[in-house]
PDB file of C-alpha atoms in Angstrom:
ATOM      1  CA  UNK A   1      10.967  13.359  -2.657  1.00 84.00           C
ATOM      2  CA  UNK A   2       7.534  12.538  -3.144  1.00 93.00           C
ATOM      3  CA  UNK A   3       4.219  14.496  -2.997  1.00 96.00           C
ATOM      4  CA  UNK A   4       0.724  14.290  -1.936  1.00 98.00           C
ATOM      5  CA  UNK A   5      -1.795  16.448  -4.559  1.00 98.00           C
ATOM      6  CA  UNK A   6      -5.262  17.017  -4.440  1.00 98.00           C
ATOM      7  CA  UNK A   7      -7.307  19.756  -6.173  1.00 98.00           C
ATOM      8  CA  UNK A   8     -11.085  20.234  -5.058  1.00 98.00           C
ATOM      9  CA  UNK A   9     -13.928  22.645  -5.552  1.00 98.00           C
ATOM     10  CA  UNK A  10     -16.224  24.592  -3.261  1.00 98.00           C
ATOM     11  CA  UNK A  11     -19.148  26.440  -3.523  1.00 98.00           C
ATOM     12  CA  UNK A  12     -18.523  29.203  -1.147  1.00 98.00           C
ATOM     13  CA  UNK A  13     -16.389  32.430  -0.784  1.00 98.00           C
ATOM     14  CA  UNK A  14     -12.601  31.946  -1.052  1.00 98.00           C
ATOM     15  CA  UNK A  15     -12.862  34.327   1.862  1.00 98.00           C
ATOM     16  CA  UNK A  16     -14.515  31.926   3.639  1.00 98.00           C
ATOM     17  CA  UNK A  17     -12.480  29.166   2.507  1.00 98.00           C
ATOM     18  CA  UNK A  18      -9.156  30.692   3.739  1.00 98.00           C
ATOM     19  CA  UNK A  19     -10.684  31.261   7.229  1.00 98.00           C
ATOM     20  CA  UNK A  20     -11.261  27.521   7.515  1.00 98.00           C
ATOM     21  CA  UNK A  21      -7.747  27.060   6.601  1.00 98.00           C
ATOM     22  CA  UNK A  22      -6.050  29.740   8.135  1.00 98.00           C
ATOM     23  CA  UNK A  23      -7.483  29.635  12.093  1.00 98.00           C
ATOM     24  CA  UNK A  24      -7.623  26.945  14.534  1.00 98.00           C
ATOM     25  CA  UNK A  25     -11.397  27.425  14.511  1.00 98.00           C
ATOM     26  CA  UNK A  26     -11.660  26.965  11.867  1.00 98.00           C
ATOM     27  CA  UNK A  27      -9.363  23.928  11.087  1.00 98.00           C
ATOM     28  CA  UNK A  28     -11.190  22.551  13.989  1.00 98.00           C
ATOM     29  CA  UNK A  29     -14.665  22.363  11.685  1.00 98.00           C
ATOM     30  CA  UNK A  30     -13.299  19.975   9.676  1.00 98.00           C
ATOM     31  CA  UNK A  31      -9.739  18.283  10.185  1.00 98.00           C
ATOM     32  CA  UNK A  32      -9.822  17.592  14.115  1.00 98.00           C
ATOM     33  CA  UNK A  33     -11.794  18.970  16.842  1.00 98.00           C
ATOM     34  CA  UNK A  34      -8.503  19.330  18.905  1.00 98.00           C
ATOM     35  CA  UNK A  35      -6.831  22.159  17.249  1.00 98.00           C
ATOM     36  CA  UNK A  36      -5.326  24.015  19.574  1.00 98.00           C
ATOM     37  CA  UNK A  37      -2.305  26.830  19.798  1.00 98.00           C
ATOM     38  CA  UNK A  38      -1.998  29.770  17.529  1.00 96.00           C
ATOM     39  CA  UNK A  39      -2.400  30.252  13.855  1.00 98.00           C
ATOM     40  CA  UNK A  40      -0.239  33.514  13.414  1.00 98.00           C
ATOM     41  CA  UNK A  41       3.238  33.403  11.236  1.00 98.00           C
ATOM     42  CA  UNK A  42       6.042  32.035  13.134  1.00 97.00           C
ATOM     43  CA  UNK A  43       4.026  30.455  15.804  1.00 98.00           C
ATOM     44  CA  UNK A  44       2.513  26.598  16.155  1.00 98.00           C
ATOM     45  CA  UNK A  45      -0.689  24.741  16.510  1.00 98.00           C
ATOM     46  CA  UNK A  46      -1.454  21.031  17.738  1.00 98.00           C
ATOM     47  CA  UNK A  47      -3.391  18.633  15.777  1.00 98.00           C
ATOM     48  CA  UNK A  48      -4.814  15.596  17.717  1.00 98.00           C
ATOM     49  CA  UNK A  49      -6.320  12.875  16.281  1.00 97.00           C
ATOM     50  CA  UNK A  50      -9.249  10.062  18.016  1.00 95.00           C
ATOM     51  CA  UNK A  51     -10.792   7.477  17.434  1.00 92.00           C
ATOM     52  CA  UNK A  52     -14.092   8.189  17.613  1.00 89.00           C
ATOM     53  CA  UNK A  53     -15.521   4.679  18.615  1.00 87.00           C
ATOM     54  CA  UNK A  54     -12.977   3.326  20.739  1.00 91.00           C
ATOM     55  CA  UNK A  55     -11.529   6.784  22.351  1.00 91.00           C
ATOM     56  CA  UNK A  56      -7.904   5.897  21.527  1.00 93.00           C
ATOM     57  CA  UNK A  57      -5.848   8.385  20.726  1.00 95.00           C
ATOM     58  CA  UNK A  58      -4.382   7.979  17.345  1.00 94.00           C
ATOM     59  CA  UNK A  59      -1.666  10.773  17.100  1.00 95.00           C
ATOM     60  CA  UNK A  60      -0.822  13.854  16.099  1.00 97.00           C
ATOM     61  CA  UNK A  61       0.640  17.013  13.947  1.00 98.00           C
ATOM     62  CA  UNK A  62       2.411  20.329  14.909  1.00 98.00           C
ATOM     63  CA  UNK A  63       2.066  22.417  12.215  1.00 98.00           C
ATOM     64  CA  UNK A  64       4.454  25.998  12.200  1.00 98.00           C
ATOM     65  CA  UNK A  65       2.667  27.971  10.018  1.00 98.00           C
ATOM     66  CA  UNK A  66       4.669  29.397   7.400  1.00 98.00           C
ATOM     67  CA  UNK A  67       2.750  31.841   5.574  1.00 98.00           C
ATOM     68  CA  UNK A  68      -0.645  33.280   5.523  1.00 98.00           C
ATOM     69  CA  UNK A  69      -1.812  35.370   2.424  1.00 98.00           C
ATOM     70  CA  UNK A  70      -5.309  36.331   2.836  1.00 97.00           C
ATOM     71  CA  UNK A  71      -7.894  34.686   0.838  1.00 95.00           C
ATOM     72  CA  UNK A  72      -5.034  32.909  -1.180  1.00 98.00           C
ATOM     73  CA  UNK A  73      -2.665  30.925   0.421  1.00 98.00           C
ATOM     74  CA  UNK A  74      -1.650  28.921   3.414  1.00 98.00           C
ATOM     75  CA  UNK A  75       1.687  26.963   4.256  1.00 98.00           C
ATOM     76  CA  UNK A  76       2.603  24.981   7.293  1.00 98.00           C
ATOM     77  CA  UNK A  77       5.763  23.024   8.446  1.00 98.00           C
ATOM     78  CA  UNK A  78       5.070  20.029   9.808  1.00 98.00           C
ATOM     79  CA  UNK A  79       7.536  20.490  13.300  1.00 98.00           C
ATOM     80  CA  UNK A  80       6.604  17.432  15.178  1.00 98.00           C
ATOM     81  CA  UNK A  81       4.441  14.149  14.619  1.00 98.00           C
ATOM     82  CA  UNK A  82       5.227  10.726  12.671  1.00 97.00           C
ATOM     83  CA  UNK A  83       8.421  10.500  11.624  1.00 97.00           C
ATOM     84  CA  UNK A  84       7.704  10.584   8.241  1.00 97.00           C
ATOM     85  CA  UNK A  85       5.451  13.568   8.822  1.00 98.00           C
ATOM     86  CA  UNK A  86       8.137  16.132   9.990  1.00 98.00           C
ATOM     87  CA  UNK A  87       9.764  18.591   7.927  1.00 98.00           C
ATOM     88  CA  UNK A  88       7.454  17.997   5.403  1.00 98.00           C
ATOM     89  CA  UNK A  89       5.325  21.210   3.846  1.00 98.00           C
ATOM     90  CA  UNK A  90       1.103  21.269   3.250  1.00 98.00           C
ATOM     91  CA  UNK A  91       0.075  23.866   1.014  1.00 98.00           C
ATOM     92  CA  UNK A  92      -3.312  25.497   0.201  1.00 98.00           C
ATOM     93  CA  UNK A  93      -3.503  27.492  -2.891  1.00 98.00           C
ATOM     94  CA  UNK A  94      -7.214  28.905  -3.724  1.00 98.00           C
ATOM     95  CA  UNK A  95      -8.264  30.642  -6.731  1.00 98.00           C
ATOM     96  CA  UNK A  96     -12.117  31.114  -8.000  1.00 97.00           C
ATOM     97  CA  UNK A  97     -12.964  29.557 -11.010  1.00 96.00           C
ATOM     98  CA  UNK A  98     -16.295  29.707 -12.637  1.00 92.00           C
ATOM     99  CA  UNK A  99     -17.799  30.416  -9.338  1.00 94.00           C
ATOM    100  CA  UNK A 100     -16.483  28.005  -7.279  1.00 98.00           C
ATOM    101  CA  UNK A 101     -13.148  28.263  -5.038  1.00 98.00           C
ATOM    102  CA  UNK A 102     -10.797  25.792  -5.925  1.00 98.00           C
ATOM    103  CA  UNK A 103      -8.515  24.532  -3.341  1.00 98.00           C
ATOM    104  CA  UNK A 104      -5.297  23.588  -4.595  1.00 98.00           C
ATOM    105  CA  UNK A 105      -3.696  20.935  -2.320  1.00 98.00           C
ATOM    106  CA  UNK A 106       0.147  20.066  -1.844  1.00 98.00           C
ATOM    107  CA  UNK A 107       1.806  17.854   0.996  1.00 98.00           C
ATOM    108  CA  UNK A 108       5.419  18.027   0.242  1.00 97.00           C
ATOM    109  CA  UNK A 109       8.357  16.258   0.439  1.00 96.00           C
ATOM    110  CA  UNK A 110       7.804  13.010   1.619  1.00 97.00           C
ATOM    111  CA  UNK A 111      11.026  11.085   1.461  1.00 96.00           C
ATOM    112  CA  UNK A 112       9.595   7.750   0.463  1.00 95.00           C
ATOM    113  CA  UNK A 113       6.363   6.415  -1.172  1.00 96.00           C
ATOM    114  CA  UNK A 114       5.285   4.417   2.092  1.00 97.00           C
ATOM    115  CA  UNK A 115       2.392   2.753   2.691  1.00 97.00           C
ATOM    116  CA  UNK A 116       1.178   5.371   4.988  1.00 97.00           C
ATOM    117  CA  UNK A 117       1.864   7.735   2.308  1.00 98.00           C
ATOM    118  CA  UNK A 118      -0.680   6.025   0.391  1.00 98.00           C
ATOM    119  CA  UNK A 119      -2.976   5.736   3.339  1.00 98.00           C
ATOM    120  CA  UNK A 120      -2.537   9.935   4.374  1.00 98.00           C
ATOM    121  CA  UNK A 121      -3.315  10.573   0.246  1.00 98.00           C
ATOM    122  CA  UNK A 122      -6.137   8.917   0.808  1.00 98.00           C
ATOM    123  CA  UNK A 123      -7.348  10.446   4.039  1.00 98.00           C
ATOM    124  CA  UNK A 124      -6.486  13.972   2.905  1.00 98.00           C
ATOM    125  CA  UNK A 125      -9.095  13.754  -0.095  1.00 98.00           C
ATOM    126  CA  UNK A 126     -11.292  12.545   2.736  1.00 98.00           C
ATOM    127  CA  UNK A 127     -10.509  15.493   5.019  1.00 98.00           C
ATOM    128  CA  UNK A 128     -10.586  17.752   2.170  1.00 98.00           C
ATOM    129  CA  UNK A 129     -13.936  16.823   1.124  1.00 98.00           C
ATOM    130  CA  UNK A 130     -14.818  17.464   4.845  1.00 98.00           C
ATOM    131  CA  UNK A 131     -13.943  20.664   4.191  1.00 98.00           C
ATOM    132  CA  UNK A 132     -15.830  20.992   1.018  1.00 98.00           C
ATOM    133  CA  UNK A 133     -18.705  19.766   3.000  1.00 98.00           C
ATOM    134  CA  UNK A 134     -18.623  22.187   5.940  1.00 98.00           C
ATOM    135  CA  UNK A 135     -18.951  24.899   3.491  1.00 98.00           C
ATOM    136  CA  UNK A 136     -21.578  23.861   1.084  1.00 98.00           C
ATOM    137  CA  UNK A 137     -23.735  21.668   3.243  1.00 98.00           C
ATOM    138  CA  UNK A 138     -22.978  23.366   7.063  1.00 97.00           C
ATOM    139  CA  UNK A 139     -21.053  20.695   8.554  1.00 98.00           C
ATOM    140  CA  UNK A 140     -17.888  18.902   8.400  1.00 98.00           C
ATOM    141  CA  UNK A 141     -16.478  15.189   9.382  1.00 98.00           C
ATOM    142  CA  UNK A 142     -13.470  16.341  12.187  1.00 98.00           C
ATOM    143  CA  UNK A 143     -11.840  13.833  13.571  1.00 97.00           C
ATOM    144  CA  UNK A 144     -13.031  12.125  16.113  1.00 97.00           C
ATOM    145  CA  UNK A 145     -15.755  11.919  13.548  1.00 96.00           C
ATOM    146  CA  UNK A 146     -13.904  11.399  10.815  1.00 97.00           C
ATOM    147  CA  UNK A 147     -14.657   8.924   7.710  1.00 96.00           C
ATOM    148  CA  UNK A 148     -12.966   5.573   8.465  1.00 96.00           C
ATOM    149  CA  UNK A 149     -11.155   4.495   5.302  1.00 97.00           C
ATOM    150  CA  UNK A 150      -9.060   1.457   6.807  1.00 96.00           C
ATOM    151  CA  UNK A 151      -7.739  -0.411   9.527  1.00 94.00           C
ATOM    152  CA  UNK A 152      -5.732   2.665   9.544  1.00 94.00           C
ATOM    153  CA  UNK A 153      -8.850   4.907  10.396  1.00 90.00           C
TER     154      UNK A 153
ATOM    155  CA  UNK B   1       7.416  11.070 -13.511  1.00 84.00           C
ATOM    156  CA  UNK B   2       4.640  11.039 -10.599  1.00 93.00           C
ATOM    157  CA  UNK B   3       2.495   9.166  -9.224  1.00 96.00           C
ATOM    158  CA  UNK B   4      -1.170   9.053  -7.808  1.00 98.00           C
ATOM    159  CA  UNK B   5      -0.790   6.534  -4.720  1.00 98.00           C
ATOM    160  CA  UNK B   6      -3.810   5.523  -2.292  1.00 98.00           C
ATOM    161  CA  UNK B   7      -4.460   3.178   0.420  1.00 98.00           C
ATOM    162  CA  UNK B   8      -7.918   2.024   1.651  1.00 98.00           C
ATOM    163  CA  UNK B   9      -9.126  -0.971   3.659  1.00 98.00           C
ATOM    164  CA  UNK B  10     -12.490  -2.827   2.840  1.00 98.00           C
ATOM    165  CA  UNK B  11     -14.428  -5.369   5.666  1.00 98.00           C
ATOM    166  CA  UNK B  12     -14.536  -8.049   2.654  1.00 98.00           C
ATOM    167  CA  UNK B  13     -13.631 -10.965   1.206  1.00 98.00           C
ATOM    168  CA  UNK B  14     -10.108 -10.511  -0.747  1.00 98.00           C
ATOM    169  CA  UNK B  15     -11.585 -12.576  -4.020  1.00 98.00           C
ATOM    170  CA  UNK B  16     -14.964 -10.969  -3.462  1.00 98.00           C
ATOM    171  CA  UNK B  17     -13.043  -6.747  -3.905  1.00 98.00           C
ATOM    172  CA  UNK B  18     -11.134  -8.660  -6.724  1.00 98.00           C
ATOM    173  CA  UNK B  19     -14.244  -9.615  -8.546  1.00 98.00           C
ATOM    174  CA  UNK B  20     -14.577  -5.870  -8.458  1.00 98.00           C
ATOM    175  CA  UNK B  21     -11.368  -4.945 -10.258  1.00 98.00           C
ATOM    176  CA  UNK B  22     -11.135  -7.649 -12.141  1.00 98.00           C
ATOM    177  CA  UNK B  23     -14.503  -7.842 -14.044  1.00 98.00           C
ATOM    178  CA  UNK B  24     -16.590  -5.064 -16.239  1.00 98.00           C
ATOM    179  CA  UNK B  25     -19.348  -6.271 -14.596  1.00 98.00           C
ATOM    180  CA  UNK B  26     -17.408  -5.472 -11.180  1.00 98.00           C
ATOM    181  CA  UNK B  27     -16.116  -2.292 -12.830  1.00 98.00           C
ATOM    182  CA  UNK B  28     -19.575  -0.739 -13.484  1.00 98.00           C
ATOM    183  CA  UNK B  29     -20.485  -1.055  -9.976  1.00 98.00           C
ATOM    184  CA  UNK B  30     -18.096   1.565  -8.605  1.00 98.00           C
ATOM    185  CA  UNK B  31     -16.336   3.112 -11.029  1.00 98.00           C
ATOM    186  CA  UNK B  32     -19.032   4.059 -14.527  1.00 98.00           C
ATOM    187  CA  UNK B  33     -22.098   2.041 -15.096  1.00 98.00           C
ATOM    188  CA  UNK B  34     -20.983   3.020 -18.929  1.00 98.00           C
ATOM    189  CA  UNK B  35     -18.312   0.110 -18.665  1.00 98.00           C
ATOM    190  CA  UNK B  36     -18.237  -2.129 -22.029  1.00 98.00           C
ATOM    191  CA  UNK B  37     -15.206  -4.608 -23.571  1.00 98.00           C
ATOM    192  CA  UNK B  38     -13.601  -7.649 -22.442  1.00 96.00           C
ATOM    193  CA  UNK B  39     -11.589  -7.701 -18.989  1.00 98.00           C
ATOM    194  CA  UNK B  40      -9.066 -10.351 -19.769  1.00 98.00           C
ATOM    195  CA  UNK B  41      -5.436 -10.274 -20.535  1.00 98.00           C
ATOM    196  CA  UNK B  42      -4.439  -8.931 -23.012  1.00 97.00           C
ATOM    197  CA  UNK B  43      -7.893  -7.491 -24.153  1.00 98.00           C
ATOM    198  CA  UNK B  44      -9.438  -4.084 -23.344  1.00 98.00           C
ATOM    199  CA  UNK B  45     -12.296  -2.621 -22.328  1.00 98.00           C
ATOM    200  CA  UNK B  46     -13.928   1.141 -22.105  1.00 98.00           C
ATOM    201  CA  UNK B  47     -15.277   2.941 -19.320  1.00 98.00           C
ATOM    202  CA  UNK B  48     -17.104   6.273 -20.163  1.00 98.00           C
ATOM    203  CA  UNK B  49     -18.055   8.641 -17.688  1.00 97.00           C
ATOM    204  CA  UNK B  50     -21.347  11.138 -17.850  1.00 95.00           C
ATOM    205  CA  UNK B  51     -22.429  14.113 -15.770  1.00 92.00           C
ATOM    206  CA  UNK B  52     -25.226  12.988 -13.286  1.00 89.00           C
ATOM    207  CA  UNK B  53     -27.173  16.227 -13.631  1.00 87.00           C
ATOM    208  CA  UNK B  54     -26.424  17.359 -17.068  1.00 91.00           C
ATOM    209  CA  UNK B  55     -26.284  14.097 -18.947  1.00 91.00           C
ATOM    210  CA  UNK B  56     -23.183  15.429 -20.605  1.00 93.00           C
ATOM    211  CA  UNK B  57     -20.519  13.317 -21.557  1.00 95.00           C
ATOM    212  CA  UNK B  58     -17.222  13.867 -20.101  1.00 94.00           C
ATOM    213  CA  UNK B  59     -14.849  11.902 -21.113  1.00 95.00           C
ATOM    214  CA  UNK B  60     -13.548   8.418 -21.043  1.00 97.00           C
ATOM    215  CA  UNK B  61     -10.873   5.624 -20.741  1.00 98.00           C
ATOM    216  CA  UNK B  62      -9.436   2.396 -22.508  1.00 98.00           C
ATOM    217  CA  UNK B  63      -8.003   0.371 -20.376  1.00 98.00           C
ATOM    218  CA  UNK B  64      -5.764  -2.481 -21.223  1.00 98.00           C
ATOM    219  CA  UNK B  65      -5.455  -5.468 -19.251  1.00 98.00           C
ATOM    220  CA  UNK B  66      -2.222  -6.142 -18.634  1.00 98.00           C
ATOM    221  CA  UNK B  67      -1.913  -8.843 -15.430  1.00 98.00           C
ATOM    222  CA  UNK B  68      -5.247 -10.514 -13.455  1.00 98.00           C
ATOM    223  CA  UNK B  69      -3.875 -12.242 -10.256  1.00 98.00           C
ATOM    224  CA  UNK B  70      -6.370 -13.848  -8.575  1.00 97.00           C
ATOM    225  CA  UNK B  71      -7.566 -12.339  -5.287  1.00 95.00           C
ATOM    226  CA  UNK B  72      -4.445 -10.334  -5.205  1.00 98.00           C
ATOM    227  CA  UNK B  73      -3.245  -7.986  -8.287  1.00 98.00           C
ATOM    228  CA  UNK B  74      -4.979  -5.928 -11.031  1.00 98.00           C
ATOM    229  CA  UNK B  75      -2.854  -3.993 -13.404  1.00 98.00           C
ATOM    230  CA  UNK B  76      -4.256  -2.115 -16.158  1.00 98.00           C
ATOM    231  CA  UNK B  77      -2.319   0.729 -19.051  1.00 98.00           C
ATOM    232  CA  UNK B  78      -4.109   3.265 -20.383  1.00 98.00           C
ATOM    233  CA  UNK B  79      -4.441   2.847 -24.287  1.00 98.00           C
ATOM    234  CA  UNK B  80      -6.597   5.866 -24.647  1.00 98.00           C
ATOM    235  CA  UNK B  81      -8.398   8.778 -22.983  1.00 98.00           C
ATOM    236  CA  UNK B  82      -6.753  12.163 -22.093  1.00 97.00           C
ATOM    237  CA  UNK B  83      -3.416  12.776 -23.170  1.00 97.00           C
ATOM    238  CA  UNK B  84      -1.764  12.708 -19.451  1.00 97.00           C
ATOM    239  CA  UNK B  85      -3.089   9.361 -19.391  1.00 98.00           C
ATOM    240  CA  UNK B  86      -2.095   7.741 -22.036  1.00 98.00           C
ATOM    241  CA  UNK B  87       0.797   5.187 -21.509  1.00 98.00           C
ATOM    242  CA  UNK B  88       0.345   4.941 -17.660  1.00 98.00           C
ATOM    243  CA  UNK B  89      -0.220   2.474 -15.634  1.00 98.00           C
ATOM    244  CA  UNK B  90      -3.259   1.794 -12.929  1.00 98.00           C
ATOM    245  CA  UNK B  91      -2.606  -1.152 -10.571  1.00 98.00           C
ATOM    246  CA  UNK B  92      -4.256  -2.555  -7.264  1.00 98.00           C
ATOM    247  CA  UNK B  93      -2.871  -4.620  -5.115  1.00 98.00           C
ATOM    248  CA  UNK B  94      -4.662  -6.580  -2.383  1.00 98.00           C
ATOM    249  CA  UNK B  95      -3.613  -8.042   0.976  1.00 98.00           C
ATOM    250  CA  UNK B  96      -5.451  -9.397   4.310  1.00 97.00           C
ATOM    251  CA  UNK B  97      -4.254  -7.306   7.120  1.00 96.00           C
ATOM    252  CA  UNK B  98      -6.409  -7.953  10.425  1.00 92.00           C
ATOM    253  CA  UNK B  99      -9.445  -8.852   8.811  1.00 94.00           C
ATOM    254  CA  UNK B 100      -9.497  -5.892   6.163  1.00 98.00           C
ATOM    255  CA  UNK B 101      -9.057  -6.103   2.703  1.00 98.00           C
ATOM    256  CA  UNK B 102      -6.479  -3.484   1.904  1.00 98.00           C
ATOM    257  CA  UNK B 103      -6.189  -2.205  -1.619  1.00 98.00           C
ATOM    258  CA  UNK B 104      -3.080  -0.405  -2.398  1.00 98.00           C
ATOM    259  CA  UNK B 105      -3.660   1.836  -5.635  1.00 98.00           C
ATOM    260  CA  UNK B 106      -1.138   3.107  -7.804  1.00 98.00           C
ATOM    261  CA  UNK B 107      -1.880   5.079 -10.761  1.00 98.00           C
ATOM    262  CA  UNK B 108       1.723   5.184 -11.992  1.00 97.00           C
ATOM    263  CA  UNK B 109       3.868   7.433 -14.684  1.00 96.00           C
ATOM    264  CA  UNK B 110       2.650  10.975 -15.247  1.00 97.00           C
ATOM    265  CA  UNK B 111       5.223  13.440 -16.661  1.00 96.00           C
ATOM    266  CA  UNK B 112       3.975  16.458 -14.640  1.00 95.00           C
ATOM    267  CA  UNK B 113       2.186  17.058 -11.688  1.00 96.00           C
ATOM    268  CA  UNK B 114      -0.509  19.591 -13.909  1.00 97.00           C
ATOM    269  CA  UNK B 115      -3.837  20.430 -12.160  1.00 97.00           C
ATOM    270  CA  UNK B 116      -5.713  17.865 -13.668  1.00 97.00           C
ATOM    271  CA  UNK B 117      -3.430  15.219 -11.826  1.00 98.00           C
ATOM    272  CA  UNK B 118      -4.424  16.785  -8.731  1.00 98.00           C
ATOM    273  CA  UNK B 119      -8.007  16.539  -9.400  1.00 98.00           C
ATOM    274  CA  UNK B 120      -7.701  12.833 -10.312  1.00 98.00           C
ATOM    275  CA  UNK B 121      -5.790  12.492  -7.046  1.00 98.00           C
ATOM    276  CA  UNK B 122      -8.554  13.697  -4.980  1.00 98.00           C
ATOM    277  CA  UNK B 123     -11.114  11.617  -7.882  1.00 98.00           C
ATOM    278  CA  UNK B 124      -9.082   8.707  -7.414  1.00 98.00           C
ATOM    279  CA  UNK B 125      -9.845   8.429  -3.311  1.00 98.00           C
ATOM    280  CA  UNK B 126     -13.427   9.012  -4.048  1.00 98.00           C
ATOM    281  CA  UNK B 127     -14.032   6.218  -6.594  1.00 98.00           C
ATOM    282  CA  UNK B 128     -11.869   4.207  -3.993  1.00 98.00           C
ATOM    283  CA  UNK B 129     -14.442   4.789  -1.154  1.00 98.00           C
ATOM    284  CA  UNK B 130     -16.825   3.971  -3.703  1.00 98.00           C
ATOM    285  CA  UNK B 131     -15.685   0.672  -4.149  1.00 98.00           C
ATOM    286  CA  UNK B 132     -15.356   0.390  -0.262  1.00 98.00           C
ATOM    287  CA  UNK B 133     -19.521   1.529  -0.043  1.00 98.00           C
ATOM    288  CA  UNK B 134     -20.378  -0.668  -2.861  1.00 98.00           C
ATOM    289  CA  UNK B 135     -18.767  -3.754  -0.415  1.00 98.00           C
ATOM    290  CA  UNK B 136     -19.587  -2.413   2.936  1.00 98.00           C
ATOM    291  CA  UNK B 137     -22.904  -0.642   2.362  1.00 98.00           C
ATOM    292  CA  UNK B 138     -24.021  -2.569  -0.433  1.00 96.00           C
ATOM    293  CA  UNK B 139     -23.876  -0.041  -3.410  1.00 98.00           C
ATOM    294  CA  UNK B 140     -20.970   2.067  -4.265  1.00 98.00           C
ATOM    295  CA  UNK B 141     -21.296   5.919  -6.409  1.00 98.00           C
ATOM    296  CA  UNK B 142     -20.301   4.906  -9.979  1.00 98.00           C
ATOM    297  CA  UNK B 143     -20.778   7.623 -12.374  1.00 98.00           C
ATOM    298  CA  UNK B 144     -23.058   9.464 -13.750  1.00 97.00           C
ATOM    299  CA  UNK B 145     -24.396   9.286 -10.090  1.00 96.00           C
ATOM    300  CA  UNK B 146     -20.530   9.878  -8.772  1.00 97.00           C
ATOM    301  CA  UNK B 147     -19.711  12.395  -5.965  1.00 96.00           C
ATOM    302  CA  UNK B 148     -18.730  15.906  -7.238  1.00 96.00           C
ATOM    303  CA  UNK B 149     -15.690  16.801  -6.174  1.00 97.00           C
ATOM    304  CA  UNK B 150     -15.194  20.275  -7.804  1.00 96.00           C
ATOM    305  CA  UNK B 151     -16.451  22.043 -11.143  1.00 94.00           C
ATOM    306  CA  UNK B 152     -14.375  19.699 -13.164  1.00 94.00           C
ATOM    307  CA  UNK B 153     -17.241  17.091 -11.937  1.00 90.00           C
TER     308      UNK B 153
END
């Protein structure tokens, strides 16, 4: 098993943090625009991914959400999407240091270090520092506005 | 023993993004401007890295060259620079794939996934868009003018 890690800082309230993380709303601001279903323990939301120059639709996520402890800590199960995708676990830990809430980042258990394992490392920094971005400047880069990074998008 | 693995694709030239890995010269433009030594096999060179705002210095790495494959492989082990980094390896590996330069990155053998991995994870993605900007756009975001990614710079 292999795992994705990422650790960023934000200048904004861990409160505020956890509702970006923890609602479809919110999720919405800064991972896709198409977040849609319910963000309660024991129930699933949709993630749906477009290109945002061409209109194709690149894919998607169902993500069971596993835990929600306020201001601290989300977990989802990734139920359906790429193969390599499901059954896997993304975590987000958050914690203040020095005045800043630091996001703590885990996408686990990835059975192989694929190329698109490389490729969804990369894009979660990306999509992570969307979500630093939303908070400390006032807007995000969703999908289908997302930062290309490759021929992958 | 873990790994840091990324994947981004660049609308270049294959030699042109090796020239970038491959040189200090290259090295300075998307990585540190504070890049000094010899890039050749065998030899090694320095890259020091300085807070933007503060003008504080925040640490640095020595970097061994280990293999230069033209237009397609970089591989370089850390001599020196923070303890977790010290004895692994950092390699790139480039291929054409429909018209992109893709750059696989590998930033291989840490003993423990400690925060500080985490935070070069996310790092690691930025510098690599960096060196995507600096070939697309025209200038990359070496430090000390590098994109903050948390309040460990």
């Amino acid at each position: 098993m292999v795992d994705i890690l990422h650790r960023v800082g934000i200048r904004a309230a861990r409160a505020d943090v956890y509702e970006s993380l923890a609602t479809t709303k919110g999720v919405a601001a800064w991972w896709t625009t198409d977040t849609t279903g319910t963000s309660e323990v024991g129930s699933s939301f949709d993630t749906t991914f477009w290109h945002g120059q061409t209109g194709e639709l690149l894919g998607g996520f169902r993500l069971r959400v596993e835990e929600l402890d306020p201001a601290r800590r989300v977990r989802w199960l990734v139920e359906d999407g790429p193969a390599e995708w499901i059954g896997t676990h993304i975590d987000f830990d958050l914690t203040d240091e020095d005045g800043w809430t630091v996001v703590m980042f885990r996408h686990l258990g990835w059975s192989d270090p694929v190329p698109f394992m490389h490729h969804c490392s990369t894009k979660w920094a990306v999509f992570l520092m969307s979500l630093k971005h939303l908070h400390e400047d006032g807007a995000g880069e969703p999908s289908p506005d997302d930062v290309t990074i490759s021929n992958w998008h």
